[in-house]
PDB file of C-alpha atoms in Angstrom:
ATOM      1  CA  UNK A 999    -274.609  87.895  -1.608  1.00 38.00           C
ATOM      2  CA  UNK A1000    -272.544  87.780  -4.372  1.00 46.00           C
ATOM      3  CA  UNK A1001    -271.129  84.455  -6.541  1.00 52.00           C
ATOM      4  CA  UNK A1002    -267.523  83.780  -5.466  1.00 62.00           C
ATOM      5  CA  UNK A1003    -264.727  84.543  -8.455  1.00 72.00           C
ATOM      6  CA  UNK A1004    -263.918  81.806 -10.626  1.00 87.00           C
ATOM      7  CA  UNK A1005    -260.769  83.060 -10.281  1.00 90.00           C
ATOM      8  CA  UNK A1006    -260.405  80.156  -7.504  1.00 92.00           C
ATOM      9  CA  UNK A1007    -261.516  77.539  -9.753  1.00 93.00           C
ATOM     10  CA  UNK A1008    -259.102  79.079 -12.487  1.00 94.00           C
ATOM     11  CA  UNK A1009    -256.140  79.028 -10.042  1.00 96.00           C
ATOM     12  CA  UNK A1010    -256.725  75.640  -9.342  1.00 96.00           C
ATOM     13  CA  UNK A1011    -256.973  74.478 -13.172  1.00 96.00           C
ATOM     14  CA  UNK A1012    -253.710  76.250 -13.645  1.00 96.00           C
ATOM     15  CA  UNK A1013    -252.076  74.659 -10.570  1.00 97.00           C
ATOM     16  CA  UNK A1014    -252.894  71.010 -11.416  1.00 97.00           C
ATOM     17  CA  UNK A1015    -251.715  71.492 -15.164  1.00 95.00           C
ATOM     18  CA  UNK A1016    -248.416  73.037 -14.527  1.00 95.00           C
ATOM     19  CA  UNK A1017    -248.338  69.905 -11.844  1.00 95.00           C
ATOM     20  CA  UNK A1018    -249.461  67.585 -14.460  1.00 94.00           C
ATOM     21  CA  UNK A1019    -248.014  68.330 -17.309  1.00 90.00           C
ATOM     22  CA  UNK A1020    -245.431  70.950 -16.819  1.00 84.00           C
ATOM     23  CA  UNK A1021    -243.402  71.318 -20.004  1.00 83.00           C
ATOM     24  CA  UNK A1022    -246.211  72.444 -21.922  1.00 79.00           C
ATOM     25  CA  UNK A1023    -247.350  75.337 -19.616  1.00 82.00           C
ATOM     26  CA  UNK A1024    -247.519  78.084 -21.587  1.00 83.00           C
ATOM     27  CA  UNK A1025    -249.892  81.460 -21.150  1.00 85.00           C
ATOM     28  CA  UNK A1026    -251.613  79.710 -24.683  1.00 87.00           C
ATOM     29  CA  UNK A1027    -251.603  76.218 -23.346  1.00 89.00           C
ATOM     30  CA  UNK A1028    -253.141  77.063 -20.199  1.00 91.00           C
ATOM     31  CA  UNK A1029    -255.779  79.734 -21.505  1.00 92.00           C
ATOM     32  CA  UNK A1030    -256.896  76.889 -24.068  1.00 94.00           C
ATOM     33  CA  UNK A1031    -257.382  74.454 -21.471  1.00 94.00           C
ATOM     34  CA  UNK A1032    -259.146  76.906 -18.967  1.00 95.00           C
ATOM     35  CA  UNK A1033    -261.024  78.093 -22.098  1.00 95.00           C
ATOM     36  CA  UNK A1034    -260.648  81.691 -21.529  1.00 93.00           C
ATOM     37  CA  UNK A1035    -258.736  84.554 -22.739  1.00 92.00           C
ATOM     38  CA  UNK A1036    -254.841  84.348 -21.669  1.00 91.00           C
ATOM     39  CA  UNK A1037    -254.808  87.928 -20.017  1.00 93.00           C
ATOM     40  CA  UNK A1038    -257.031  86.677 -17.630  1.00 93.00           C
ATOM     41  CA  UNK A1039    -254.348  83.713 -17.262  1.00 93.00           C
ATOM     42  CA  UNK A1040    -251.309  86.203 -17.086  1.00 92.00           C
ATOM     43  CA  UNK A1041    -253.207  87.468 -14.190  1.00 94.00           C
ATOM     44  CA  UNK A1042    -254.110  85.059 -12.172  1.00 95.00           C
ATOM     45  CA  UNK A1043    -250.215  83.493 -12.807  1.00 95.00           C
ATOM     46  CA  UNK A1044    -249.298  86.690 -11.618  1.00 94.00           C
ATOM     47  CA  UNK A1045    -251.640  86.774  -8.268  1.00 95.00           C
ATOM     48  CA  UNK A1046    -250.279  83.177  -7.899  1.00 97.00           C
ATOM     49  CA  UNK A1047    -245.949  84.019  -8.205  1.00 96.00           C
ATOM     50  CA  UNK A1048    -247.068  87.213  -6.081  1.00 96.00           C
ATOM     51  CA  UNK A1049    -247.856  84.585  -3.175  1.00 96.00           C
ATOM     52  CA  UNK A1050    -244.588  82.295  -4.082  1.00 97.00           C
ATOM     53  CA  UNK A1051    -246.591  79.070  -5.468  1.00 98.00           C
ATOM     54  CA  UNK A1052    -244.928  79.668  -9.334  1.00 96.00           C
ATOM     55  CA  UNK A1053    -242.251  80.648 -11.177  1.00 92.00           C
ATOM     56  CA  UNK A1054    -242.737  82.164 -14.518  1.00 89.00           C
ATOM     57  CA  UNK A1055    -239.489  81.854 -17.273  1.00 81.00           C
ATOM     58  CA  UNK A1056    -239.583  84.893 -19.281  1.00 73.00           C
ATOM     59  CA  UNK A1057    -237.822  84.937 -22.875  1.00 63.00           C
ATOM     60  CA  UNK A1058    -238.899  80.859 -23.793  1.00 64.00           C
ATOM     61  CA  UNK A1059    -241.989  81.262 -21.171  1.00 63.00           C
ATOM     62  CA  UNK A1060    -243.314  78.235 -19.603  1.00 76.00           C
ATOM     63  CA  UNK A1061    -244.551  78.349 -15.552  1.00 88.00           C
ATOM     64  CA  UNK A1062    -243.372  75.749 -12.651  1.00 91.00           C
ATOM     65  CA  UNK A1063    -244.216  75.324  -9.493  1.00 95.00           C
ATOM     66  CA  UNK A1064    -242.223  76.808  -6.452  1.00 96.00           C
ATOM     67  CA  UNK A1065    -243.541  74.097  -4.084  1.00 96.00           C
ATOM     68  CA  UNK A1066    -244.327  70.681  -4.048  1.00 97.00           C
ATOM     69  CA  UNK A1067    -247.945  69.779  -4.915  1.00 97.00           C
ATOM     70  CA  UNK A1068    -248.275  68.118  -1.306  1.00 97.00           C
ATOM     71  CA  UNK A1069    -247.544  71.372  -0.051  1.00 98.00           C
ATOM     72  CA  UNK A1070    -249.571  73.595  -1.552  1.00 98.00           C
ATOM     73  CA  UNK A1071    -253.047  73.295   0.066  1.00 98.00           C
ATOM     74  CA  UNK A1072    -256.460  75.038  -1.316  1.00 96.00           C
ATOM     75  CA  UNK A1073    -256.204  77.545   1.261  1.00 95.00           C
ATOM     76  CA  UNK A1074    -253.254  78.853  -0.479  1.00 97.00           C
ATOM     77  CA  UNK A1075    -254.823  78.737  -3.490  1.00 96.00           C
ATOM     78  CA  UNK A1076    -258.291  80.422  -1.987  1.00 92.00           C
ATOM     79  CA  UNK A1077    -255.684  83.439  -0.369  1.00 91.00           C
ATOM     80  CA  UNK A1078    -253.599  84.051  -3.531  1.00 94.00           C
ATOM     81  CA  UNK A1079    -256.217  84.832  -5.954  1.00 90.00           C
ATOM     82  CA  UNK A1080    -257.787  87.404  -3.346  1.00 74.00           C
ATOM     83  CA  UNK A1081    -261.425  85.838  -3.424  1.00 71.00           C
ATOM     84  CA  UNK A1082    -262.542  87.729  -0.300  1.00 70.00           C
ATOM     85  CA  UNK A1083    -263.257  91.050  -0.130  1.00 66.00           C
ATOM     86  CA  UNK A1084    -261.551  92.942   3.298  1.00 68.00           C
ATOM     87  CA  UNK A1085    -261.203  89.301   4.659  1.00 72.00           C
ATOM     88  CA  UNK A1086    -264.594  88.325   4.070  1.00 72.00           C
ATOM     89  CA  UNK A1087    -266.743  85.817   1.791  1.00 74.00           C
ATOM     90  CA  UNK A1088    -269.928  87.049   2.189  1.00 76.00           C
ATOM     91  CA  UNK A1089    -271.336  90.343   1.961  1.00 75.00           C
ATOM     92  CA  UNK A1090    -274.423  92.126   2.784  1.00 77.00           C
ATOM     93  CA  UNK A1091    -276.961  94.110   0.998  1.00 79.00           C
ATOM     94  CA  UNK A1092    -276.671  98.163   1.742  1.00 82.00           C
ATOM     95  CA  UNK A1093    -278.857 100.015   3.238  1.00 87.00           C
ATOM     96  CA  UNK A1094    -281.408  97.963   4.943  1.00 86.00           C
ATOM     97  CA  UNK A1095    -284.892  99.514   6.032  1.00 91.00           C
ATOM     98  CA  UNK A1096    -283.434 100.835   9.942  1.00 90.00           C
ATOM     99  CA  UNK A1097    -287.475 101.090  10.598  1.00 94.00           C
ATOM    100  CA  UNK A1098    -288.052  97.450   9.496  1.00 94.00           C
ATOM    101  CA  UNK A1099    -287.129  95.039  11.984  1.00 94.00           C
ATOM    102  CA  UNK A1100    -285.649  92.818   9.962  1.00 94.00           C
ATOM    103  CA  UNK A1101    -283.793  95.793   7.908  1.00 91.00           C
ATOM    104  CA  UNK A1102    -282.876  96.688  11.329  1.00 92.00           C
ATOM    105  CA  UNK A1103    -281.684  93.375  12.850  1.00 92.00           C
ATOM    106  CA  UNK A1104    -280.973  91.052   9.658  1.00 90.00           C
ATOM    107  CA  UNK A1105    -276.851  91.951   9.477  1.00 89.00           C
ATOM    108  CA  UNK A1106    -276.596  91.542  13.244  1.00 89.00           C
ATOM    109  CA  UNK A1107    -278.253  88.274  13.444  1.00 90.00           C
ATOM    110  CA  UNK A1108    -276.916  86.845  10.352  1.00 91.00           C
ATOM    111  CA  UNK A1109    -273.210  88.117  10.627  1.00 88.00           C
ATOM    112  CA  UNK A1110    -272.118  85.689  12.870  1.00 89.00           C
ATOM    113  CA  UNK A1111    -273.522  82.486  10.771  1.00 92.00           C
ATOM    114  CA  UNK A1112    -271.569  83.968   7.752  1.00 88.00           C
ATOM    115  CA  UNK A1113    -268.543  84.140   9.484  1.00 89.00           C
ATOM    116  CA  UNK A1114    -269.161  80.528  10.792  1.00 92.00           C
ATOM    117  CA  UNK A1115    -269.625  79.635   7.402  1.00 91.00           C
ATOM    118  CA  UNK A1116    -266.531  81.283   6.292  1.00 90.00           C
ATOM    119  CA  UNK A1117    -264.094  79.638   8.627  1.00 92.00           C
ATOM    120  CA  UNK A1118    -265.678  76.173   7.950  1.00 95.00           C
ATOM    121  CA  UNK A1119    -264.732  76.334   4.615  1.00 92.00           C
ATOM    122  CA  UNK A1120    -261.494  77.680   4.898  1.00 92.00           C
ATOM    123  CA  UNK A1121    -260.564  74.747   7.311  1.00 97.00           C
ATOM    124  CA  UNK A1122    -261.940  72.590   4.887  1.00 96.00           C
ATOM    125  CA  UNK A1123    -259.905  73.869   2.352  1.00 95.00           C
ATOM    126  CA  UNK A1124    -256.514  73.870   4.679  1.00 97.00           C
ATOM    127  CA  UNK A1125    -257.159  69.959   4.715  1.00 98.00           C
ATOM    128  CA  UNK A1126    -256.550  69.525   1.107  1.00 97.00           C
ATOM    129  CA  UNK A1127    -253.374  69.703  -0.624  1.00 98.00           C
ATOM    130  CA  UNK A1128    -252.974  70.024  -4.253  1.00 98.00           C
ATOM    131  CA  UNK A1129    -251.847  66.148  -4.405  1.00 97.00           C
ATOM    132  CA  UNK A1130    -255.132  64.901  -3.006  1.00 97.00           C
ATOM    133  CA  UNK A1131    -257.383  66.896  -5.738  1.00 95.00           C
ATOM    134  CA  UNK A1132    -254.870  66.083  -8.794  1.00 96.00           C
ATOM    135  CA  UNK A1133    -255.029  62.039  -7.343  1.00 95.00           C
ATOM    136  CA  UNK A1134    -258.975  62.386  -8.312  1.00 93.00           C
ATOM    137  CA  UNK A1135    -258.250  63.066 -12.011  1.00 89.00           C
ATOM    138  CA  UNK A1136    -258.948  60.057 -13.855  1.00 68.00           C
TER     139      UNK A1136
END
């Protein structure tokens, strides 16, 4: 199984600035508090205006939010940034040994925990809006 993206955790960061402290969202500001390179902020902006949580101002620049912060719940987040591959979190090893019985068996018996799994977390994640995380910050 593989790590999930950071882009989640990045999306997230990005979010609760331009919710925090919105006139100084630029691409820079951002990518220096997310400590990484701003292409990889453009992009992940971009994934998040592609699935209407932000407006970006060309020309001046600067980002805002297109909903309110009560609105937008991690779920969003979690769907926007495309952190599951053909709808699902986890994936599984190919090729197994078909004359092994767990090779044989182990994606059968396992598939239906995963997508347990999967669906716990995304409820979990529909239950928390962007206000509730950003009302942690101390």
């Amino acid at each position: 199984m593989k790590q999930i993206s950071s882009r989640f955790s990045i999306a997230v960061h990005i979010l609760s600035l331009i919710a925090t402290i919105p006139m100084e969202c630029t691409g820079d500001f951002i990518a220096g508090s997310v400590n990484t390179n701003p292409v990889i902020i453009r992009k992940i902006i971009g994934m998040l205006k592609k699935a209407g949580l932000v407006d970006v101002r060309a020309g001046v620049g600067g980002t805002s939010l297109c909903k309110d912060t009560d609105q937008i719940t991690l779920l969003d987040v979690y769907r926007a940034v495309e952190v599951v591959e053909n709808g699902e979190l986890f994936n599984f090893h190919n090729h197994p040994n078909p004359n092994c019985t767990v090779g044989r068996n182990i994606e059968s018996a396992l598939r239906a925990e995963m997508r347990d799994a999967q669906t716990a977390m995304e409820q979990r994640l529909s239950n928390v809006s962007l206000q509730q995380l950003i009302s942690n910050f101390n």
